[in-house]
mmCIF file of C-alpha atoms in Angstrom:
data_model
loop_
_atom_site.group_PDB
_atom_site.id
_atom_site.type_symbol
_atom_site.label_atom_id
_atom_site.label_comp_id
_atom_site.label_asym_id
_atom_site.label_seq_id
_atom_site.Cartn_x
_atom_site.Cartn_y
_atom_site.Cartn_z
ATOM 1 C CA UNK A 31 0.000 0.000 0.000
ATOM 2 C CA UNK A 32 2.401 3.248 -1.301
ATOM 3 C CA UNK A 33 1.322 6.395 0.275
ATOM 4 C CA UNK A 34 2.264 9.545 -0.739
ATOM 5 C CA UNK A 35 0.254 12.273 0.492
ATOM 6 C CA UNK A 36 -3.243 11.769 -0.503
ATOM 7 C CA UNK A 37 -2.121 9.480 -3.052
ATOM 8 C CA UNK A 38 -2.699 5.465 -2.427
ATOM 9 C CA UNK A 39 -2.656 2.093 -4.363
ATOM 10 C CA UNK A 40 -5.430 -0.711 -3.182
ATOM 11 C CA UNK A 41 -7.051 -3.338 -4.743
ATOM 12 C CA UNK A 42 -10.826 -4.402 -5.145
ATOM 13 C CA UNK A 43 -11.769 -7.552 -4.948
ATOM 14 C CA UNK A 44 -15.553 -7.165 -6.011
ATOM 15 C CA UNK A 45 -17.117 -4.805 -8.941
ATOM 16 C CA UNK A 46 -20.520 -5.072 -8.709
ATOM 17 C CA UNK A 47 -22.918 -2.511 -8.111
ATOM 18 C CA UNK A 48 -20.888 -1.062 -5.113
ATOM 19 C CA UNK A 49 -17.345 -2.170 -5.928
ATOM 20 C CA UNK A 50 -17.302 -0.509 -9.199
ATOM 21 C CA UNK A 51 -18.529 2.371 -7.925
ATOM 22 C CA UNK A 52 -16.240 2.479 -5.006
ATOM 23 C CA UNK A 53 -13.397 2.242 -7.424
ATOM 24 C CA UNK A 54 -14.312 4.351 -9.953
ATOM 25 C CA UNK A 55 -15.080 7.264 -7.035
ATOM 26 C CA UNK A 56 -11.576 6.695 -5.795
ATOM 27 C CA UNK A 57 -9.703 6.906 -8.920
ATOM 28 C CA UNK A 58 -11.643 10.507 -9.343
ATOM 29 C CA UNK A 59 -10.162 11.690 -6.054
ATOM 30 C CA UNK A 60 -6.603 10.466 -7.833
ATOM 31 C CA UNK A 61 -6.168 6.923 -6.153
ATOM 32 C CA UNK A 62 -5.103 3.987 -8.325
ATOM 33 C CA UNK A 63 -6.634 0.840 -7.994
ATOM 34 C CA UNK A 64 -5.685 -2.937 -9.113
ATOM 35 C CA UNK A 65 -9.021 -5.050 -9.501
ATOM 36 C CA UNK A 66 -10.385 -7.796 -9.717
ATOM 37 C CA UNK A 67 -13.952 -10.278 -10.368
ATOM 38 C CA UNK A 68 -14.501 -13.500 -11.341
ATOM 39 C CA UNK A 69 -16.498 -11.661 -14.410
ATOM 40 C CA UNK A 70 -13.654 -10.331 -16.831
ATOM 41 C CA UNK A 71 -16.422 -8.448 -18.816
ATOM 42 C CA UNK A 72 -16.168 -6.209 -15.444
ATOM 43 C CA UNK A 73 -12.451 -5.795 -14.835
ATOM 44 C CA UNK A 74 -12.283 -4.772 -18.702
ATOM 45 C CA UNK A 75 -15.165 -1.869 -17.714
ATOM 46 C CA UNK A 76 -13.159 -0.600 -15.215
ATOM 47 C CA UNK A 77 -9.704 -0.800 -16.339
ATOM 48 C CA UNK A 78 -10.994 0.840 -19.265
ATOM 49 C CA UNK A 79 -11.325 3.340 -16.849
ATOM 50 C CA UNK A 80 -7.913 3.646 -15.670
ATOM 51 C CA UNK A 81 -7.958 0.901 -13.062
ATOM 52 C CA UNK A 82 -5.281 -1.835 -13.226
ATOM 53 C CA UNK A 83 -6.724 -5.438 -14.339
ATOM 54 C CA UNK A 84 -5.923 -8.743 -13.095
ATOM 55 C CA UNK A 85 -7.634 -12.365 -13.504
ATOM 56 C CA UNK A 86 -6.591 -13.834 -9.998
ATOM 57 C CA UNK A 87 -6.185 -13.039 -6.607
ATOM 58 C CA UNK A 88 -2.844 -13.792 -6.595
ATOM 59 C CA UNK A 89 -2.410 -11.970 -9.552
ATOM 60 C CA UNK A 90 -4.213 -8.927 -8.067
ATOM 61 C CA UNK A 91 -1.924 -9.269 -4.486
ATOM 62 C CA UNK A 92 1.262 -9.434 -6.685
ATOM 63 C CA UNK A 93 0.232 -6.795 -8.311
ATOM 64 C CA UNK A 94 -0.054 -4.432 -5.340
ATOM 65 C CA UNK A 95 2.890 -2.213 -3.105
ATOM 66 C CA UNK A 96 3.187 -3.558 0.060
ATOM 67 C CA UNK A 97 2.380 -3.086 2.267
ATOM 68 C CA UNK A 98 -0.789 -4.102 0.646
ATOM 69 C CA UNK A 99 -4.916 -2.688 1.197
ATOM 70 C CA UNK A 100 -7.199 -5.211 -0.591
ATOM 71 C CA UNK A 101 -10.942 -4.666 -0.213
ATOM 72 C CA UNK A 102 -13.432 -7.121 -0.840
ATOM 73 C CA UNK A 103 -16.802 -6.421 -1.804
ATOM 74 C CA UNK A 104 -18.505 -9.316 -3.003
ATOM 75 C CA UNK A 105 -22.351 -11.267 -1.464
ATOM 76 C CA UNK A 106 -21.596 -11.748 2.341
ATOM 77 C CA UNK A 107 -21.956 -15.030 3.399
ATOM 78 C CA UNK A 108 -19.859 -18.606 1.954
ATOM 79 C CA UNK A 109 -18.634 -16.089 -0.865
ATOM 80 C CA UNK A 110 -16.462 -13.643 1.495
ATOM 81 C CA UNK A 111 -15.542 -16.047 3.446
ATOM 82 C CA UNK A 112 -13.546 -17.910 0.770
ATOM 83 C CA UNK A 113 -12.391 -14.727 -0.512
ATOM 84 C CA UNK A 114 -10.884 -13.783 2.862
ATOM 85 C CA UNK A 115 -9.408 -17.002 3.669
ATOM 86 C CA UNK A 116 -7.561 -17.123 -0.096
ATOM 87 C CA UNK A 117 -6.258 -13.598 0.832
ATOM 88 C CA UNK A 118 -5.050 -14.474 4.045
ATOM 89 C CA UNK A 119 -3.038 -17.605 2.625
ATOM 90 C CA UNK A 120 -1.716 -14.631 -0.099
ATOM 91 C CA UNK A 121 -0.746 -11.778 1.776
ATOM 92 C CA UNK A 122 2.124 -10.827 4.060
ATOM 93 C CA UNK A 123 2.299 -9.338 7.631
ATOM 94 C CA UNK A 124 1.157 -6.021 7.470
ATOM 95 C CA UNK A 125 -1.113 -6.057 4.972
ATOM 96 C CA UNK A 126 -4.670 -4.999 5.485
ATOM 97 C CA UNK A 127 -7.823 -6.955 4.682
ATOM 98 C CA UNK A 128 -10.986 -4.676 4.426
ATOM 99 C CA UNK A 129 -14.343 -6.286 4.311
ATOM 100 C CA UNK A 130 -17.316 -4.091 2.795
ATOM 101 C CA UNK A 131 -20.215 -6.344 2.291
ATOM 102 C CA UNK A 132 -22.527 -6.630 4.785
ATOM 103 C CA UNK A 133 -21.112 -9.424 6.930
ATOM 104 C CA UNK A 134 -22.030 -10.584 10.409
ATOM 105 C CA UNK A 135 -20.032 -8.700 12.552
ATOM 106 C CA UNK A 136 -19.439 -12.236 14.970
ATOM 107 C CA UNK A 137 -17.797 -13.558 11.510
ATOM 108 C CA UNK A 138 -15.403 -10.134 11.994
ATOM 109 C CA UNK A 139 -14.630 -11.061 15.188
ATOM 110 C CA UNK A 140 -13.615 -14.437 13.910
ATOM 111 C CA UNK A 141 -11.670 -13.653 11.202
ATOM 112 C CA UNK A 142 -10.003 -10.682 12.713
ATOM 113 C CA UNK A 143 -8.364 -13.139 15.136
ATOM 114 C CA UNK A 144 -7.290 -15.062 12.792
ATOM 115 C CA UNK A 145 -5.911 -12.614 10.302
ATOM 116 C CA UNK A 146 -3.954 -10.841 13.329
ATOM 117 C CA UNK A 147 -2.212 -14.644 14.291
ATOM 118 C CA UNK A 148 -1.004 -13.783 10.539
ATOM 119 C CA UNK A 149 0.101 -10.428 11.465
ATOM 120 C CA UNK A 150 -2.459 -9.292 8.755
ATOM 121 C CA UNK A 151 -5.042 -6.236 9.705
ATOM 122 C CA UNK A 152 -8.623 -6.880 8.608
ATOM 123 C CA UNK A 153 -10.916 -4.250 8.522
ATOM 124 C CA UNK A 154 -14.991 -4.485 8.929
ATOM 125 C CA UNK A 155 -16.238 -1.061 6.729
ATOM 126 C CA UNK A 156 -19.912 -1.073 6.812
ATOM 127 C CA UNK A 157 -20.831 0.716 3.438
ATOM 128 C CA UNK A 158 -23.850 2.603 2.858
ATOM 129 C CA UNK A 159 -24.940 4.161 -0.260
ATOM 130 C CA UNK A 160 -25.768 1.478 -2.755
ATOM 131 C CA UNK A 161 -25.691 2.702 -6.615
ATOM 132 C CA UNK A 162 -25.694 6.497 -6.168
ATOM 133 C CA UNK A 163 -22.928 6.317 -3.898
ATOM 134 C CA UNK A 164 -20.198 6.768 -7.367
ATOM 135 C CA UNK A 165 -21.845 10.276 -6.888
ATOM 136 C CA UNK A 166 -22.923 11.068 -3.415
ATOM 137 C CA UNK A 167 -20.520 9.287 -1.993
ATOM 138 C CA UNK A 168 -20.279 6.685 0.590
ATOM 139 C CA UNK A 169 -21.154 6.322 4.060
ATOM 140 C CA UNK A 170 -18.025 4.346 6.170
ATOM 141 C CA UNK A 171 -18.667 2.529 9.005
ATOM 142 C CA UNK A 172 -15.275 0.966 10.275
ATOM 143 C CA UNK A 173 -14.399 -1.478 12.989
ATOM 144 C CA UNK A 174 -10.437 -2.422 13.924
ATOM 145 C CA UNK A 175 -7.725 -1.267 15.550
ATOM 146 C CA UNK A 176 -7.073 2.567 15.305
ATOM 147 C CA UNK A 177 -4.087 2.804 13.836
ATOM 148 C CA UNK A 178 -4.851 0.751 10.942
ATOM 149 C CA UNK A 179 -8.080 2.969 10.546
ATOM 150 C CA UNK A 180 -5.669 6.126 10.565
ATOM 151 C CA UNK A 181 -3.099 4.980 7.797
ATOM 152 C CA UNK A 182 -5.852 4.493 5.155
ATOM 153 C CA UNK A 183 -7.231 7.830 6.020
ATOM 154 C CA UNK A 184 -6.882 8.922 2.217
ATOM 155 C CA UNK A 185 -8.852 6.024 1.152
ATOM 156 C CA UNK A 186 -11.844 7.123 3.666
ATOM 157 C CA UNK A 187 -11.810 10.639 2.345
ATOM 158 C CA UNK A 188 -11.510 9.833 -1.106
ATOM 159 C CA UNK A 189 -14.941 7.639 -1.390
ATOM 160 C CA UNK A 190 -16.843 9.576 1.446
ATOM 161 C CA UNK A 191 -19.059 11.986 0.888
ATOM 162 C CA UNK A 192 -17.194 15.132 2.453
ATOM 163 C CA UNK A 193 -18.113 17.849 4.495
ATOM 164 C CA UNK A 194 -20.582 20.000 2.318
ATOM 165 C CA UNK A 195 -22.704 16.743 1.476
ATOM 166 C CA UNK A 196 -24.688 18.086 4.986
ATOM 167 C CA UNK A 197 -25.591 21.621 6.617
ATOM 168 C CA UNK A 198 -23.552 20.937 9.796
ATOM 169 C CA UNK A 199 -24.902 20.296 13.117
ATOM 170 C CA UNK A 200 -25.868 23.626 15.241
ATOM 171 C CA UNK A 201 -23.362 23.075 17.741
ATOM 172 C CA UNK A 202 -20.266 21.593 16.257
ATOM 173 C CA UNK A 203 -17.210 23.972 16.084
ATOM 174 C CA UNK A 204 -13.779 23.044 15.175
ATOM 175 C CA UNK A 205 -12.262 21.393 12.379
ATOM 176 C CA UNK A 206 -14.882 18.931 11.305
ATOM 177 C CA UNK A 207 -14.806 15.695 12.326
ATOM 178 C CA UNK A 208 -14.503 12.320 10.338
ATOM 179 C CA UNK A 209 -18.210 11.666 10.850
ATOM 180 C CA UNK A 210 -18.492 15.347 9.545
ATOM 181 C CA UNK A 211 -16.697 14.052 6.204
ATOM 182 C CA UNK A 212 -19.048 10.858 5.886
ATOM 183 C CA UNK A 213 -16.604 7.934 7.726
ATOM 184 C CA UNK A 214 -16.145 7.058 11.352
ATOM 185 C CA UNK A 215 -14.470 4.316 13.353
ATOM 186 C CA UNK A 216 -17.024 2.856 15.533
ATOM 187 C CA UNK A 217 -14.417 0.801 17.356
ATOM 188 C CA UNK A 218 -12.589 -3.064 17.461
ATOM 189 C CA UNK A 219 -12.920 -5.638 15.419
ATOM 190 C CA UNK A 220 -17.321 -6.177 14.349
ATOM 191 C CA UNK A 221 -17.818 -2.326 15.409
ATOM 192 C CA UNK A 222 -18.155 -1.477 12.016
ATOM 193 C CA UNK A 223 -20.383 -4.123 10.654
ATOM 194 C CA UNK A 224 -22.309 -3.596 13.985
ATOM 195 C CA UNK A 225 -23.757 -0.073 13.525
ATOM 196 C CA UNK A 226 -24.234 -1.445 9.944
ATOM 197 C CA UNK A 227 -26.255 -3.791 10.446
ATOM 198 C CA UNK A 228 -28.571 -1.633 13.248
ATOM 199 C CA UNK A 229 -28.848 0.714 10.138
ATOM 200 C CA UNK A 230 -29.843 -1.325 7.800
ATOM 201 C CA UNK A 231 -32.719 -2.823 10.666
ATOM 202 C CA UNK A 232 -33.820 0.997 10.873
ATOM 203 C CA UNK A 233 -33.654 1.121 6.926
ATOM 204 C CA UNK A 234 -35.976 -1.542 7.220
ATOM 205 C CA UNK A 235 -38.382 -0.009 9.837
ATOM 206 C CA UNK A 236 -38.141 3.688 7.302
ATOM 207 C CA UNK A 237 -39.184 1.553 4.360
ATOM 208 C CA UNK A 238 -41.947 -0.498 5.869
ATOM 209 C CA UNK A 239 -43.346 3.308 7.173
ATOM 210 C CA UNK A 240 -43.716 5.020 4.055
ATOM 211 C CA UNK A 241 -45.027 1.555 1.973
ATOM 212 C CA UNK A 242 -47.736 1.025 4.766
ATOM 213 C CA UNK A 243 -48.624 5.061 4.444
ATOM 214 C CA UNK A 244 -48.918 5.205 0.983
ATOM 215 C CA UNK A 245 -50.634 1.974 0.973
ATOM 216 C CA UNK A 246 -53.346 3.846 2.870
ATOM 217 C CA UNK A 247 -53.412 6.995 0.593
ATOM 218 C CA UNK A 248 -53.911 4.245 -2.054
ATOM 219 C CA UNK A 249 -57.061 2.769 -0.457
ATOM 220 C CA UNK A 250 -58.704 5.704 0.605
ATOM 221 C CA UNK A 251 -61.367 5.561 -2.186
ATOM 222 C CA UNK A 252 -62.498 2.497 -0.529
ATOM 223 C CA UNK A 253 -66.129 3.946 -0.075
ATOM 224 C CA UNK A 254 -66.355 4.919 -3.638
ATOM 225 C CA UNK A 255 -66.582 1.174 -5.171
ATOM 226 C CA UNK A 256 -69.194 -1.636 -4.495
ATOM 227 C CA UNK A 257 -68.663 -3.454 -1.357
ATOM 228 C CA UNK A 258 -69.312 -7.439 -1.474
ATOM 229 C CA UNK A 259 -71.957 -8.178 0.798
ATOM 230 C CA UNK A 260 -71.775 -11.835 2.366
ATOM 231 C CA UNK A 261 -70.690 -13.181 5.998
ATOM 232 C CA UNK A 262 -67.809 -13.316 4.581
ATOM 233 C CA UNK A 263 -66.470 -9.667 4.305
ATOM 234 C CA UNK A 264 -66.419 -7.454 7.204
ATOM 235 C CA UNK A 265 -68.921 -4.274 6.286
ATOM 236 C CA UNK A 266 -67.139 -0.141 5.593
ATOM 237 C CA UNK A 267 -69.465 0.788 8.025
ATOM 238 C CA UNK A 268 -69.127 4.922 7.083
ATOM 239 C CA UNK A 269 -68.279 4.525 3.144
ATOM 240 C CA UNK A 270 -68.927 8.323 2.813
ATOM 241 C CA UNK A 271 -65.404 8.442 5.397
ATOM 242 C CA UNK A 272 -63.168 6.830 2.168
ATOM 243 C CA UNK A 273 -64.000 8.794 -0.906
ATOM 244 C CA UNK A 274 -60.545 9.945 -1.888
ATOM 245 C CA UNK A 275 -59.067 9.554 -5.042
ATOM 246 C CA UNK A 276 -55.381 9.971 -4.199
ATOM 247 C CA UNK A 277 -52.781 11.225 -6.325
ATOM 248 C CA UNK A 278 -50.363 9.394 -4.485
ATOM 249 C CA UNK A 279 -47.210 9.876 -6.611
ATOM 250 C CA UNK A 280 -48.080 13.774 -6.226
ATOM 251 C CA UNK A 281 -48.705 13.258 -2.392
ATOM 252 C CA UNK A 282 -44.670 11.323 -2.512
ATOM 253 C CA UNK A 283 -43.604 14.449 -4.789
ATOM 254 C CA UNK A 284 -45.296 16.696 -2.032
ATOM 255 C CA UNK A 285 -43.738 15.659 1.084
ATOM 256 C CA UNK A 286 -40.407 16.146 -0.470
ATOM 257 C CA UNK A 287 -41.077 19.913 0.318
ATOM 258 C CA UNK A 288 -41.028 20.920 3.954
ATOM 259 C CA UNK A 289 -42.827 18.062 5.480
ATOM 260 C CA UNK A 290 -41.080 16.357 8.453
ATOM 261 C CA UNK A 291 -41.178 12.920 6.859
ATOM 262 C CA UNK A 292 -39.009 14.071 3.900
ATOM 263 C CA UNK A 293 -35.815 12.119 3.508
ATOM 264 C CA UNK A 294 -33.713 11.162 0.170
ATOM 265 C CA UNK A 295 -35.661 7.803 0.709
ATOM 266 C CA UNK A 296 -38.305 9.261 0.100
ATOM 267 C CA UNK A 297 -37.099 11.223 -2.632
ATOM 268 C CA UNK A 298 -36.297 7.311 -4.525
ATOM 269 C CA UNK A 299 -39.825 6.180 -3.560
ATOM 270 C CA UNK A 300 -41.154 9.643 -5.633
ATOM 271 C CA UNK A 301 -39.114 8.716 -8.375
ATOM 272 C CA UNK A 302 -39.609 5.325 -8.538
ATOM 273 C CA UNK A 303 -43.668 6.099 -8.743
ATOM 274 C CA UNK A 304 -43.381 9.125 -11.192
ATOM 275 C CA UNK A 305 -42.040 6.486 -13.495
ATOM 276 C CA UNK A 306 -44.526 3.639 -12.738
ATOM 277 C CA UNK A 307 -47.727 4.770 -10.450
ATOM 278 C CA UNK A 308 -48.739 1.434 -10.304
ATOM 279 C CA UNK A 309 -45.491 -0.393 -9.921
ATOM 280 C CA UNK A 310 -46.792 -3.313 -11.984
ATOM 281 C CA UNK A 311 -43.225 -4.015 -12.887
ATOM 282 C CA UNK A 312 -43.187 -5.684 -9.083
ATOM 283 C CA UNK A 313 -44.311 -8.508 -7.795
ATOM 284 C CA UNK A 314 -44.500 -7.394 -4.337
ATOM 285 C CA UNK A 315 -41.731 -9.983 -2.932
ATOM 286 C CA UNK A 316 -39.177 -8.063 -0.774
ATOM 287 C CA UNK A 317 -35.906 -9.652 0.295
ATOM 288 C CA UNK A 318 -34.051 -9.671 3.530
ATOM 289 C CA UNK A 319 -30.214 -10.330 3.526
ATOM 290 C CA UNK A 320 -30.047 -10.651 7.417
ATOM 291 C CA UNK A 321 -28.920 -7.668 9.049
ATOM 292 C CA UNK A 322 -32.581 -7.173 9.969
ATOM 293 C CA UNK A 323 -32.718 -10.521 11.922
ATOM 294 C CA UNK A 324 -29.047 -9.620 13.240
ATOM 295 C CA UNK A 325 -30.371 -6.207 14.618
ATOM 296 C CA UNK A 326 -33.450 -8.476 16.462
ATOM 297 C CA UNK A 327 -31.271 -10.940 17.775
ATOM 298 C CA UNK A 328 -28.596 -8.273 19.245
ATOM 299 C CA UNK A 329 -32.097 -6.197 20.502
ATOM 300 C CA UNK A 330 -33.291 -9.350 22.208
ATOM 301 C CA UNK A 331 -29.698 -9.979 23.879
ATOM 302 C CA UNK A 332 -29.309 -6.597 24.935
ATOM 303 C CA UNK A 333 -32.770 -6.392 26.634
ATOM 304 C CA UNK A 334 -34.039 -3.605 24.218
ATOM 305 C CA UNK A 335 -37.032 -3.505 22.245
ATOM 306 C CA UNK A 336 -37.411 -3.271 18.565
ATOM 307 C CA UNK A 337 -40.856 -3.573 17.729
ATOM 308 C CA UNK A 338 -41.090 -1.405 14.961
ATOM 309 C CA UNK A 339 -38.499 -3.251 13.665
ATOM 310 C CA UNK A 340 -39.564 -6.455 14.058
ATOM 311 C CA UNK A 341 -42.603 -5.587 12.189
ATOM 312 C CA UNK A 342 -40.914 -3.967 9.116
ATOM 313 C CA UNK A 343 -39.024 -7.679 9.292
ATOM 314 C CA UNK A 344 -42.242 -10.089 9.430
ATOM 315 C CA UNK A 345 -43.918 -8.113 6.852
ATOM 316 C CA UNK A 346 -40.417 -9.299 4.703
ATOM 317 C CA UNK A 347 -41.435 -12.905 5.533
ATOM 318 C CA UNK A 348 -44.834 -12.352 4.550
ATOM 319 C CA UNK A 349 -44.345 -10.831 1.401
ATOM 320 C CA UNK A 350 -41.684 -14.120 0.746
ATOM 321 C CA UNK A 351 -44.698 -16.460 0.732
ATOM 322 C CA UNK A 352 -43.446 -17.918 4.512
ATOM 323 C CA UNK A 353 -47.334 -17.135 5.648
ATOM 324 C CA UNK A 354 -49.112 -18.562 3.035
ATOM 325 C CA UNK A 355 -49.108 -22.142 4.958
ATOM 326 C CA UNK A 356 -50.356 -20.702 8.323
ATOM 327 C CA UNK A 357 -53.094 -18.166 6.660
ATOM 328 C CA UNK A 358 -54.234 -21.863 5.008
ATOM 329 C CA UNK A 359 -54.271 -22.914 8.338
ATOM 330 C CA UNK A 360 -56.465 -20.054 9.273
ATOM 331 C CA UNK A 361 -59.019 -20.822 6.708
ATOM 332 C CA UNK A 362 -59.037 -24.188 7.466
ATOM 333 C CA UNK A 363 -59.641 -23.573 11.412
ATOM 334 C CA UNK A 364 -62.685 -21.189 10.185
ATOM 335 C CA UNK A 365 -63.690 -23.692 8.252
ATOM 336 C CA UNK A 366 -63.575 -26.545 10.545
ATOM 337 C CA UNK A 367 -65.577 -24.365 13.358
ATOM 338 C CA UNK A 368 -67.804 -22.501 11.792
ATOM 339 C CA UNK A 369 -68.244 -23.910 7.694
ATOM 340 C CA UNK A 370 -66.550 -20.451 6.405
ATOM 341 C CA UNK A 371 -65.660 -21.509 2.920
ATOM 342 C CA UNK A 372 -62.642 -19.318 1.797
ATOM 343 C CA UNK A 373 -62.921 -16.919 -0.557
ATOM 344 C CA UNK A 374 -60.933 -16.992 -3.973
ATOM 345 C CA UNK A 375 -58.682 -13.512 -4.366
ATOM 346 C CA UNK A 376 -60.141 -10.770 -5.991
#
């Protein structure tokens, strides 16, 4: 890893939708970069871009000044796990491993212990921004030991989103501080991954808040249509209460303006319906990659309560198909006490 000022050579390991991005922002603050994927259709897209190629990870570590700074930024899970034992069985003592997926930070813990019996570093850098950060930046979340934190300082600066991306804080003075530029260690080893994973629980929560919302804006001309009228569907007992017809990609563009609930999250959610009001492109399926179950599990352990949270990751399940077989179970209860025959879907 040569350092010369705010000049620094790493390597990527990783160019998906974040990897490339996180390369391609760092080569526009003047970093070099040596890459590499196991798709050479994307190591030809960026080293068209001025980022050094290679078609192996041991082509990509000999390829790097030591001492070396490889990131990896591939699915978290089996895949960086073999990725981060292959590095550690390639690099040197004082290299530095930096993890930016969105790994368990107990698997941190794990491997930082065993990268330090190498005399290896290994970094957990929770890394928020998805596929605007190549222009907003990216938010840094880093666990491990200080000084290793310190030394790639240029690296942190270069991808972050910098000072002006906010109106400061009434209150801070000084010279701004790292969170100020978009990056912060959060402390040891899992730190990093730690407040990543709480974030991506609230991101959750945010989500789930302005989908159920809008869902009701979306109903609220429930009075205006015919009602089915059977023991079977529970009465709108004051129709003349739901006669709305909702612009609700205007009410989204709205609340962009001076409402409390505006948010760049919501600003996605407005463009996302200005170019399809009914989102028929979805199915309504909505994944969870397990930092929302991590952030109930550490809730649970801690003693603190995350309902709101829990929620927003239930209603994931639900919308998976994991309820299907206990709502059947529900009909066939209703069924079996009181002859309700189920109702086909409208």
């Amino acid at each position: 890893m040569a350092v010369t000022g705010n000049n620094l050579t790493f390597g990527m390991v990783g160019l998906g939708r974040m990897g490339g991005g996180l390369v391609q922002r760092s080569m526009r603050a003047g970093l070099s970069a040596v890459v590499y994927d196991h798709e050479p259709a994307a190591v030809a897209a960026v080293t068209a871009l001025g980022a050094t190629g290679t078609n192996s990870l041991k082509a990509l570590v000999l390829a790097l000044p030591t001492p070396r700074a490889v990131w990896v930024m591939v699915p978290a899970g089996a895949i960086t796990e073999q990725v981060v034992t292959e590095l550690t069985a390639l690099l040197e003592p004082g290299d530095v491993i930096i993890d930016g997926g969105n790994s368990y930070y107990r698997d941190d813990i794990r491997r930082g212990a065993i990268c330090a019996a190498r005399g290896i570093d290994y970094l957990d850098v929770g890394t928020s921004g998805g596929i605007w950060g190549l222009d907003r930046g990216f938010c840094l979340m880093i666990g491990g030991q200080v000084a290793n934190v310190d030394r790639l300082t240029p690296l942190w600066n270069a991808i972050a989103p910098g000072f002006e991306a906010a109106a400061r804080t009434p209150g801070r003075t000084g010279p701004p501080a790292t969170a100020e530029q978009g990056w912060l260690h959060c402390g040891p080893s899992g730190a990093g991954h730690f407040v990543k994973m709480v974030h991506n629980g609230i991101e959750y929560g945010l989500m789930a808040a302005y989908a159920e919302g809008l869902n009701v804006l979306k109903h609220a001309g429930a009075g205006l249509g015919q009602r089915a009228q059977d023991a079977e569907t529970a009465p709108l007992s004051d129709p003349q209460f739901y006669q709305y017809d909702i612009d609700v990609p205007a009410v989204a563009e709205l609340w962009r303006r001076g409402s409390v609930v505006e948010s760049w999250l919501l600003d996605l959610t407005a463009r996302a319906l200005q170019a399809s009001p009914e989102l028929t492109e979805f199915g309504g399926r909505v994944s969870d990659s397990g930092e929302g179950r991590w952030t109930l599990i550490a809730g649970i352990e801690e003693g603190v309560a995350t309902p709101v949270l829990a929620a927003s990751l239930y209603q994931r399940f639900d919308s998976q198909g994991s309820a299907l077989f206990a709502n059947k179970i529900l009909s066939a209860m209703r069924n079996e006490f009181g002859g309700h025959t189920e109702k086909a879907s409208s």
